[in-house]
Coordinates of N, CA, C and O in Angstrom, one line a residue:
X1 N -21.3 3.3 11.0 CA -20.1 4.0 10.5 C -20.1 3.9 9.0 O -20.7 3.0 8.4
X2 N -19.4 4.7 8.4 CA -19.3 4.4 6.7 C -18.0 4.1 6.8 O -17.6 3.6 7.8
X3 N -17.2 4.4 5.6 CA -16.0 3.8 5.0 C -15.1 4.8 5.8 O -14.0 4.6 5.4
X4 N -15.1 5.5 6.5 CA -14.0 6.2 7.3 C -13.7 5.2 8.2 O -12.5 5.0 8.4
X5 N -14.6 4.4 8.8 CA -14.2 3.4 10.2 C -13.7 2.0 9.6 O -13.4 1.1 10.4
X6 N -13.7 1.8 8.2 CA -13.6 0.4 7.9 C -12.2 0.3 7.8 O -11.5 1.2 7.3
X7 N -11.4 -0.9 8.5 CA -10.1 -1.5 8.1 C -10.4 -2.7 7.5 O -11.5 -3.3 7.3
X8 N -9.0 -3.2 7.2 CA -8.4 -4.3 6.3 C -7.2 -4.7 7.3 O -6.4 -3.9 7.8
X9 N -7.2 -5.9 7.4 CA -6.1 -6.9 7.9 C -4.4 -6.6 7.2 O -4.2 -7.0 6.1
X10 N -3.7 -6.2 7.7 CA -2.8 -5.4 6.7 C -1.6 -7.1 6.9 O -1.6 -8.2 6.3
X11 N -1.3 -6.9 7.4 CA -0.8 -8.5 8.0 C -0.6 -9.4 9.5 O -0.9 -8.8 10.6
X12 N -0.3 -10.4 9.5 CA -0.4 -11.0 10.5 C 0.5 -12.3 10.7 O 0.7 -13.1 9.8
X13 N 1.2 -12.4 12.2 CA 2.0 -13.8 12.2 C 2.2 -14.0 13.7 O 1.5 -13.6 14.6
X14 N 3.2 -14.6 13.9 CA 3.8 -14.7 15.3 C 5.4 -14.6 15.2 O 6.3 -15.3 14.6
X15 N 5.5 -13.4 16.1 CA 6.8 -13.5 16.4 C 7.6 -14.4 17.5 O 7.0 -14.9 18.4
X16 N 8.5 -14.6 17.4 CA 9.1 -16.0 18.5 C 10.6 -15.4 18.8 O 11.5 -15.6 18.0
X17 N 10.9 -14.7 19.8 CA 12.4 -14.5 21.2 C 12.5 -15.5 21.6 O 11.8 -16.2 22.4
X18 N 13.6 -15.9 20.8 CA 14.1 -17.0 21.5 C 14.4 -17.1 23.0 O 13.9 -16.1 23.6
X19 N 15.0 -18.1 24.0 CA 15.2 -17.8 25.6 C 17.0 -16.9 24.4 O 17.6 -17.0 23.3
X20 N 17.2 -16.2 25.7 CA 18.4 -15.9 25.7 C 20.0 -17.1 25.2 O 20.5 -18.1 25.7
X21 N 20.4 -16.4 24.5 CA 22.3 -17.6 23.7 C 22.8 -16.3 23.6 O 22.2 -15.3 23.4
X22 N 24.2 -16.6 23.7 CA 25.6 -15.8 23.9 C 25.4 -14.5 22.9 O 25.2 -14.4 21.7
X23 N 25.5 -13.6 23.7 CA 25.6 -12.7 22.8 C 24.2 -11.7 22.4 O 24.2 -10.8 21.6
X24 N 23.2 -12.3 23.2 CA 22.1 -11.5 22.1 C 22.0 -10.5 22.6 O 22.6 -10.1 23.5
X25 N 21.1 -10.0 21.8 CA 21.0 -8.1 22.3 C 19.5 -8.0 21.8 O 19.0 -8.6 20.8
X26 N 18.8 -7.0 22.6 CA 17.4 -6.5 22.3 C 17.5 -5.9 20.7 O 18.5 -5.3 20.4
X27 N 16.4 -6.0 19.8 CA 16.2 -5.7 18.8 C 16.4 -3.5 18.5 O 16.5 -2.7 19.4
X28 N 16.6 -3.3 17.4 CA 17.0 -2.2 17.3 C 15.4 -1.4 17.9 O 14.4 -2.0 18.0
X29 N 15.7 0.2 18.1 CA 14.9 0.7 17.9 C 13.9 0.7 16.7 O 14.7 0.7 15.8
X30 N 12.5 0.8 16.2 CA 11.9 1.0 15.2 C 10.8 1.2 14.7 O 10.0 0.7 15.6
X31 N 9.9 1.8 13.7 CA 8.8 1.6 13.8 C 8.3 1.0 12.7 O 8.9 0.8 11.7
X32 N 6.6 0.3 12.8 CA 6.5 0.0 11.1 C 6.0 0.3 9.8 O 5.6 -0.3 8.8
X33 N 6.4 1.7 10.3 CA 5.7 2.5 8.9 C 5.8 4.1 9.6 O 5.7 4.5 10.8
X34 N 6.1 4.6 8.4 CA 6.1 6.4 8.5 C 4.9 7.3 9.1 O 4.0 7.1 9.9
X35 N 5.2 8.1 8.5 CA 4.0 9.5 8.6 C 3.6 9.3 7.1 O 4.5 9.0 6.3
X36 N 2.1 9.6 6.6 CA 2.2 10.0 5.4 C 2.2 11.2 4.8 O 2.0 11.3 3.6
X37 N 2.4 12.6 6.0 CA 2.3 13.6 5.2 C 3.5 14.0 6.5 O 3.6 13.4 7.6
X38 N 4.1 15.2 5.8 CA 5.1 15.9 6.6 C 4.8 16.8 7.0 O 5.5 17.0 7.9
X39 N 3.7 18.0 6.9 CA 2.9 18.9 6.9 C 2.5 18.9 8.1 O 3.2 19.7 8.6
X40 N 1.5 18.3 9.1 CA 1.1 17.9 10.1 C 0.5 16.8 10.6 O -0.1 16.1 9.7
X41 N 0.4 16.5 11.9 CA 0.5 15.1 12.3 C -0.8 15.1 12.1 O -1.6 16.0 12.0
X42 N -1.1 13.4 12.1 CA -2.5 13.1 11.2 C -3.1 11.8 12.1 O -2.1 11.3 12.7
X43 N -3.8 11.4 12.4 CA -4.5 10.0 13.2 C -4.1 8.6 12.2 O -4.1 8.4 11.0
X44 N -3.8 7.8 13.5 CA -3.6 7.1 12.6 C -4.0 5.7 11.3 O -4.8 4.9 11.6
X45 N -3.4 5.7 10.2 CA -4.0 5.1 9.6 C -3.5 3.3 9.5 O -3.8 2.5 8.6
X46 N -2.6 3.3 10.6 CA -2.3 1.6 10.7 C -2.3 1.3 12.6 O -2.0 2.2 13.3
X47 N -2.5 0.6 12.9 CA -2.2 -0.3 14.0 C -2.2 -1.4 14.8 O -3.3 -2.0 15.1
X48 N -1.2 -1.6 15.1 CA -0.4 -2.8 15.6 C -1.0 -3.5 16.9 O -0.7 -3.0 18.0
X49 N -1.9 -4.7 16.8 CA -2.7 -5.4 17.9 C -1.6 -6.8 18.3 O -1.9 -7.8 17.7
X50 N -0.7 -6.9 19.1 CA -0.3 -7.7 19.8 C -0.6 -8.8 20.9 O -0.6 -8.4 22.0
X51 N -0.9 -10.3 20.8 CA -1.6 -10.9 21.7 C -0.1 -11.8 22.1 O 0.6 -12.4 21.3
X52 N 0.0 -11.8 23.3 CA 0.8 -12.3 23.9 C 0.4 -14.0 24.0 O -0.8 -14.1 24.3
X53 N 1.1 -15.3 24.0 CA 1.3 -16.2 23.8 C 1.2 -17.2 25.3 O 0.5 -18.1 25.6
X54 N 2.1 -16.4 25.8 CA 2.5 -16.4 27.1 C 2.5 -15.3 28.3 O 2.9 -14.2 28.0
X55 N 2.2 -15.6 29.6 CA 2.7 -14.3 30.5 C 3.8 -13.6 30.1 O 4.9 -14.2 29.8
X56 N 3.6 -12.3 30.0 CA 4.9 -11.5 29.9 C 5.8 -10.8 30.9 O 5.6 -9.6 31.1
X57 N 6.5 -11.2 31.3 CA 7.2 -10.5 32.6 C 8.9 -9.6 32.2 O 9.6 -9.9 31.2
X58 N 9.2 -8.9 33.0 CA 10.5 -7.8 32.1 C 11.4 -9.4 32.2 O 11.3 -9.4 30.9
X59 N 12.0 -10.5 32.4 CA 12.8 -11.7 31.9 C 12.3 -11.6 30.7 O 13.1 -11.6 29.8
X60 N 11.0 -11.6 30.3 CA 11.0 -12.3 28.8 C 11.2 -11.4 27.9 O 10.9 -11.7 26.7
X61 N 11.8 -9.9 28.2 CA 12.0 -8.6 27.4 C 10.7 -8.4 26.8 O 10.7 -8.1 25.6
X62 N 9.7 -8.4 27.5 CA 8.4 -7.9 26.3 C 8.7 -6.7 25.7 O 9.4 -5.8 26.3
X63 N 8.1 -6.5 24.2 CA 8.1 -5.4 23.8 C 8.1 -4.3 24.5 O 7.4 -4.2 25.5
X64 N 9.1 -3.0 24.2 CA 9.3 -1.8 24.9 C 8.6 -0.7 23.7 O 8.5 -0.9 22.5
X65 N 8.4 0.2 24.3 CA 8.0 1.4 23.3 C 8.5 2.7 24.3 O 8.6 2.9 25.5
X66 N 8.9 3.7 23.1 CA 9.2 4.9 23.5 C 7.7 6.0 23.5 O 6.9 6.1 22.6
X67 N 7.6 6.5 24.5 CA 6.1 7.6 24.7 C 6.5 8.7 23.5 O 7.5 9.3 23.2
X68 N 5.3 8.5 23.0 CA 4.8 10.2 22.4 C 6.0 9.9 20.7 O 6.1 10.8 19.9
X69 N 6.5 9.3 20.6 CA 7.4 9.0 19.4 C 6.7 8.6 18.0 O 7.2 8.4 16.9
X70 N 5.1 8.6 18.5 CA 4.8 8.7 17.2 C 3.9 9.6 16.4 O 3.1 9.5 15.5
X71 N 4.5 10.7 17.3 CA 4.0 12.1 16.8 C 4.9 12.7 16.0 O 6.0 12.8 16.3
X72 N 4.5 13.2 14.8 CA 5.3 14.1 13.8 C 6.3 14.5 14.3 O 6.2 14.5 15.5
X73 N 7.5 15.0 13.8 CA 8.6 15.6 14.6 C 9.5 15.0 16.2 O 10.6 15.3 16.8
X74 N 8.2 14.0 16.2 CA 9.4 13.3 17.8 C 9.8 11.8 17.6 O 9.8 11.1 18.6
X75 N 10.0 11.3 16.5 CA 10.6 10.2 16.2 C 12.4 10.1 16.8 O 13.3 9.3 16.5
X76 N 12.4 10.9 17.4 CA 14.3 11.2 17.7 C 14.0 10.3 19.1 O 13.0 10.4 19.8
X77 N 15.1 9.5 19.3 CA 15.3 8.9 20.9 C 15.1 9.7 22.1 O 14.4 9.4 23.0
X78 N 15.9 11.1 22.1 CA 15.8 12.2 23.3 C 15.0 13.3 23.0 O 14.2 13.4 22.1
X79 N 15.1 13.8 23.7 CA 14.0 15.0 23.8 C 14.5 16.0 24.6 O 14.3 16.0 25.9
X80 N 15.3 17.2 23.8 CA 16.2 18.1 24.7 C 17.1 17.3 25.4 O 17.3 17.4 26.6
X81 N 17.7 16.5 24.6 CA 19.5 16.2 25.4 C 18.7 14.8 26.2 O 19.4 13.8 26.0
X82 N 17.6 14.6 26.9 CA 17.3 13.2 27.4 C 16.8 12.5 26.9 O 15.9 12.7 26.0
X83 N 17.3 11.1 27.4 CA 16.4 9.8 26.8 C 15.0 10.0 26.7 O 14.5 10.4 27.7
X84 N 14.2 9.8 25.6 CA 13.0 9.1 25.6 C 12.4 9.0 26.6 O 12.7 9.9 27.3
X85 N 11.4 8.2 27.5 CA 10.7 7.9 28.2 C 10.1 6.2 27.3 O 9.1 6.2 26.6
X86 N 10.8 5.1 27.4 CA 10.6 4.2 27.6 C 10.2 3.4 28.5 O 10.3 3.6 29.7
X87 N 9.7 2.3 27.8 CA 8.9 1.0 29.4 C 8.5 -0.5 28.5 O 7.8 -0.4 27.5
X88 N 8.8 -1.4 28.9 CA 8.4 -2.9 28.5 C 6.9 -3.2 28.8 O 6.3 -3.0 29.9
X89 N 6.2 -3.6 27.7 CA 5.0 -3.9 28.0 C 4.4 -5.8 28.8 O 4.0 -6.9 28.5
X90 N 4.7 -5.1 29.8 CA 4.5 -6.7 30.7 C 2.9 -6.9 30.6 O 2.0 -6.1 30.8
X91 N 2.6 -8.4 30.3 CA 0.8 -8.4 30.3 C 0.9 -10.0 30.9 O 1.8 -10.7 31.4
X92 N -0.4 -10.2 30.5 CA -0.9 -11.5 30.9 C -1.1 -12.6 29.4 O -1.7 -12.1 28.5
X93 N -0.7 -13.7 29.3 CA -1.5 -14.0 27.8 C -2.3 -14.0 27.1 O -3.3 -14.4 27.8
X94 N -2.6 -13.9 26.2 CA -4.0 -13.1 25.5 C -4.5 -11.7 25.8 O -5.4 -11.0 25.3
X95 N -3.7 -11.4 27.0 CA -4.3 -9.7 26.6 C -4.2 -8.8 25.3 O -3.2 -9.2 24.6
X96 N -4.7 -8.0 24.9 CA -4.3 -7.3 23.8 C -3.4 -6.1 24.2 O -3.7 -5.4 25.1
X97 N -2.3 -5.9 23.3 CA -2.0 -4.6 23.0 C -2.0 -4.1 22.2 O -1.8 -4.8 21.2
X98 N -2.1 -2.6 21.8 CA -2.6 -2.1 20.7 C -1.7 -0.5 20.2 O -2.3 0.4 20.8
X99 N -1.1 -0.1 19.7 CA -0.3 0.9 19.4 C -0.2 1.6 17.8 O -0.2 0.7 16.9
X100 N -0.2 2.4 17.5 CA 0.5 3.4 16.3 C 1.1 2.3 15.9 O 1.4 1.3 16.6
X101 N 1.2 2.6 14.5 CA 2.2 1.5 13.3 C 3.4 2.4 13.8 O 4.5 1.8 14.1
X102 N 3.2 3.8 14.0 CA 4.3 5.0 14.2 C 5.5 4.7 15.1 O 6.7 5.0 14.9
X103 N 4.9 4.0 16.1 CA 5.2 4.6 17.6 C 6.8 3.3 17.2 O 6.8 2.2 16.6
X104 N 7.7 4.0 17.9 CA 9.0 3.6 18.1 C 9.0 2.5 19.1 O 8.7 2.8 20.2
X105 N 9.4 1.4 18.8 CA 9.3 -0.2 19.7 C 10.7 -0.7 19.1 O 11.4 -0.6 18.1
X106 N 10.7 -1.6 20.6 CA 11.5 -2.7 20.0 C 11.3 -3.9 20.8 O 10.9 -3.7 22.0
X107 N 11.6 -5.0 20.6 CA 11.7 -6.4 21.6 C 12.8 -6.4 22.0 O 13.8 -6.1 21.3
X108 N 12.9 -6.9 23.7 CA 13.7 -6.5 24.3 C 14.4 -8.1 24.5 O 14.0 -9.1 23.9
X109 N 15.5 -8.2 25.5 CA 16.5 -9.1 25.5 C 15.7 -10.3 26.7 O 15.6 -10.2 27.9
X110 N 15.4 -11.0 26.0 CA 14.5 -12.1 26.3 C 15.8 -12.6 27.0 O 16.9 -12.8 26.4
X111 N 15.7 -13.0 29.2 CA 16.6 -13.5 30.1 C 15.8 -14.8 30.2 O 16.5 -15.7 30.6
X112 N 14.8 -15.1 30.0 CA 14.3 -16.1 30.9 C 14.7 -17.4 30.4 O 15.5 -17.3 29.4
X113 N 14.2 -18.9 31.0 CA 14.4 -20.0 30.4 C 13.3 -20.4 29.2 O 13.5 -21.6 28.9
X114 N 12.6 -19.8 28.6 CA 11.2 -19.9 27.3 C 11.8 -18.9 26.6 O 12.7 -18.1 26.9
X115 N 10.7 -19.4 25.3 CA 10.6 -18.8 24.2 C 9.6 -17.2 24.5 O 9.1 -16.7 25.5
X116 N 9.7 -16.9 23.6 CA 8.9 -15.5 23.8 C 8.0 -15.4 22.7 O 8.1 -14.3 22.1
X117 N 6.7 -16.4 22.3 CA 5.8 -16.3 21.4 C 4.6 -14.8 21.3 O 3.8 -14.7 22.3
X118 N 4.5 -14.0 20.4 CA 3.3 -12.8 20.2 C 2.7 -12.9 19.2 O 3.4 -12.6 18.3
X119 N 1.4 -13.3 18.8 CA 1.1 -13.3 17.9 C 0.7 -11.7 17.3 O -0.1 -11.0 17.9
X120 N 1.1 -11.5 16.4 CA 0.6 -9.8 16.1 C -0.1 -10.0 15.1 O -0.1 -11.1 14.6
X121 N -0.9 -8.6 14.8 CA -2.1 -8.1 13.7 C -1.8 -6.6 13.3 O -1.5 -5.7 14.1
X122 N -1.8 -6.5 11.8 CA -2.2 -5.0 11.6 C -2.3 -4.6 11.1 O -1.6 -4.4 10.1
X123 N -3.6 -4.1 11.3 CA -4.9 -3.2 10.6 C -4.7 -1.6 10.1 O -4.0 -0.7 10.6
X124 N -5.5 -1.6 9.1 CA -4.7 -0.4 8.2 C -6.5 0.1 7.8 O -7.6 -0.4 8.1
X125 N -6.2 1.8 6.9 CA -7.1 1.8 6.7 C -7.3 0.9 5.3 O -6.3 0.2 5.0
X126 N -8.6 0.7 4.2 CA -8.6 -0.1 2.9 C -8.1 0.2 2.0 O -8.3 -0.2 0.9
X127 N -7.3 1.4 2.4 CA -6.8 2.6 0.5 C -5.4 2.3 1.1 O -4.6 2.9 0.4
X128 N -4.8 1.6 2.0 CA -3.3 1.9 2.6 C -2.9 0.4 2.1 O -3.5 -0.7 1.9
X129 N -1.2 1.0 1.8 CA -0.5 -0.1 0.9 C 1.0 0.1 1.9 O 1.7 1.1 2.1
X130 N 1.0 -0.9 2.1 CA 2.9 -1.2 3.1 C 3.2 -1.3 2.0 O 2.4 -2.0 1.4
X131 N 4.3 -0.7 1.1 CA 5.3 -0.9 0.3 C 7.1 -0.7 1.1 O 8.1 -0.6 0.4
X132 N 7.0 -0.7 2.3 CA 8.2 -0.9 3.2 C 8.3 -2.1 3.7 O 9.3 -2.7 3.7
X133 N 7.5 -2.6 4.2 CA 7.5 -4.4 5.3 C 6.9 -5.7 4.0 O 5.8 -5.8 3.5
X134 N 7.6 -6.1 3.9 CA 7.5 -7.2 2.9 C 7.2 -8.7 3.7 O 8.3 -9.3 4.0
X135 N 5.9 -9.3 4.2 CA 6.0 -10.7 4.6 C 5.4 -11.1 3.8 O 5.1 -12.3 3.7

């Protein structure tokens, strides 16, 4: 491969859901980074490698994602008057998940008695600069 296939580690940590306390609510809808051109939709040049900590089952609100939302133009929740097409990503620990920087997610409302450890990654191409996510 030449320099079209090469990434760079763009950042990396662990996130931690807490178990469920009064009041919480699943994280907003979001994504972690734009489009870079408005013109037309382009492949993408960041994404997000998730390794789960722990089994993930819908109690522990695993990350949810909306389908097809990180296509140019369908970043909107509905699609003709309906919801999205959402779903929680339930896995096993250490499996990988892997998605668009694009794609519209959120972490959902962690019921169970545990924490909700993920360790995430994400790789970009080597000319790409996050000047939106600050860790």
């Amino acid at each position: 491969g030449g320099d079209d296939d090469e990434v760079h580690l763009l950042y990396a940590g662990v996130m931690w859901a807490r178990k469920k306390e009064n009041g919480a609510t699943p994280q907003k809808w979001h994504s972690d980074g734009g489009h870079l051109f408005e013109h037309a939709h382009q492949p993408p040049h960041c994404i997000n490698v998730f390794f789960p900590l722990i089994d993930l089952t819908a109690k522990h609100g695993p990350t949810e994602v909306q389908t097809g939302s990180h296509v140019l133009g369908r970043f909107s929740s509905s699609v003709e008057g309906q919801q999205r097409a959402s779903f929680g990503l339930e896995c096993k620990a250490g499996d990988a998940i892997l998605f668009d920087y694009r794609l519209k997610h959120r972490g959902g409302l962690n019921v169970s008695s545990e924490d909700r450890p993920v360790l995430y990654l994400a790789y970009a191409k080597p000319w790409f600069r996050d000047t939106r996510n600050t860790r």
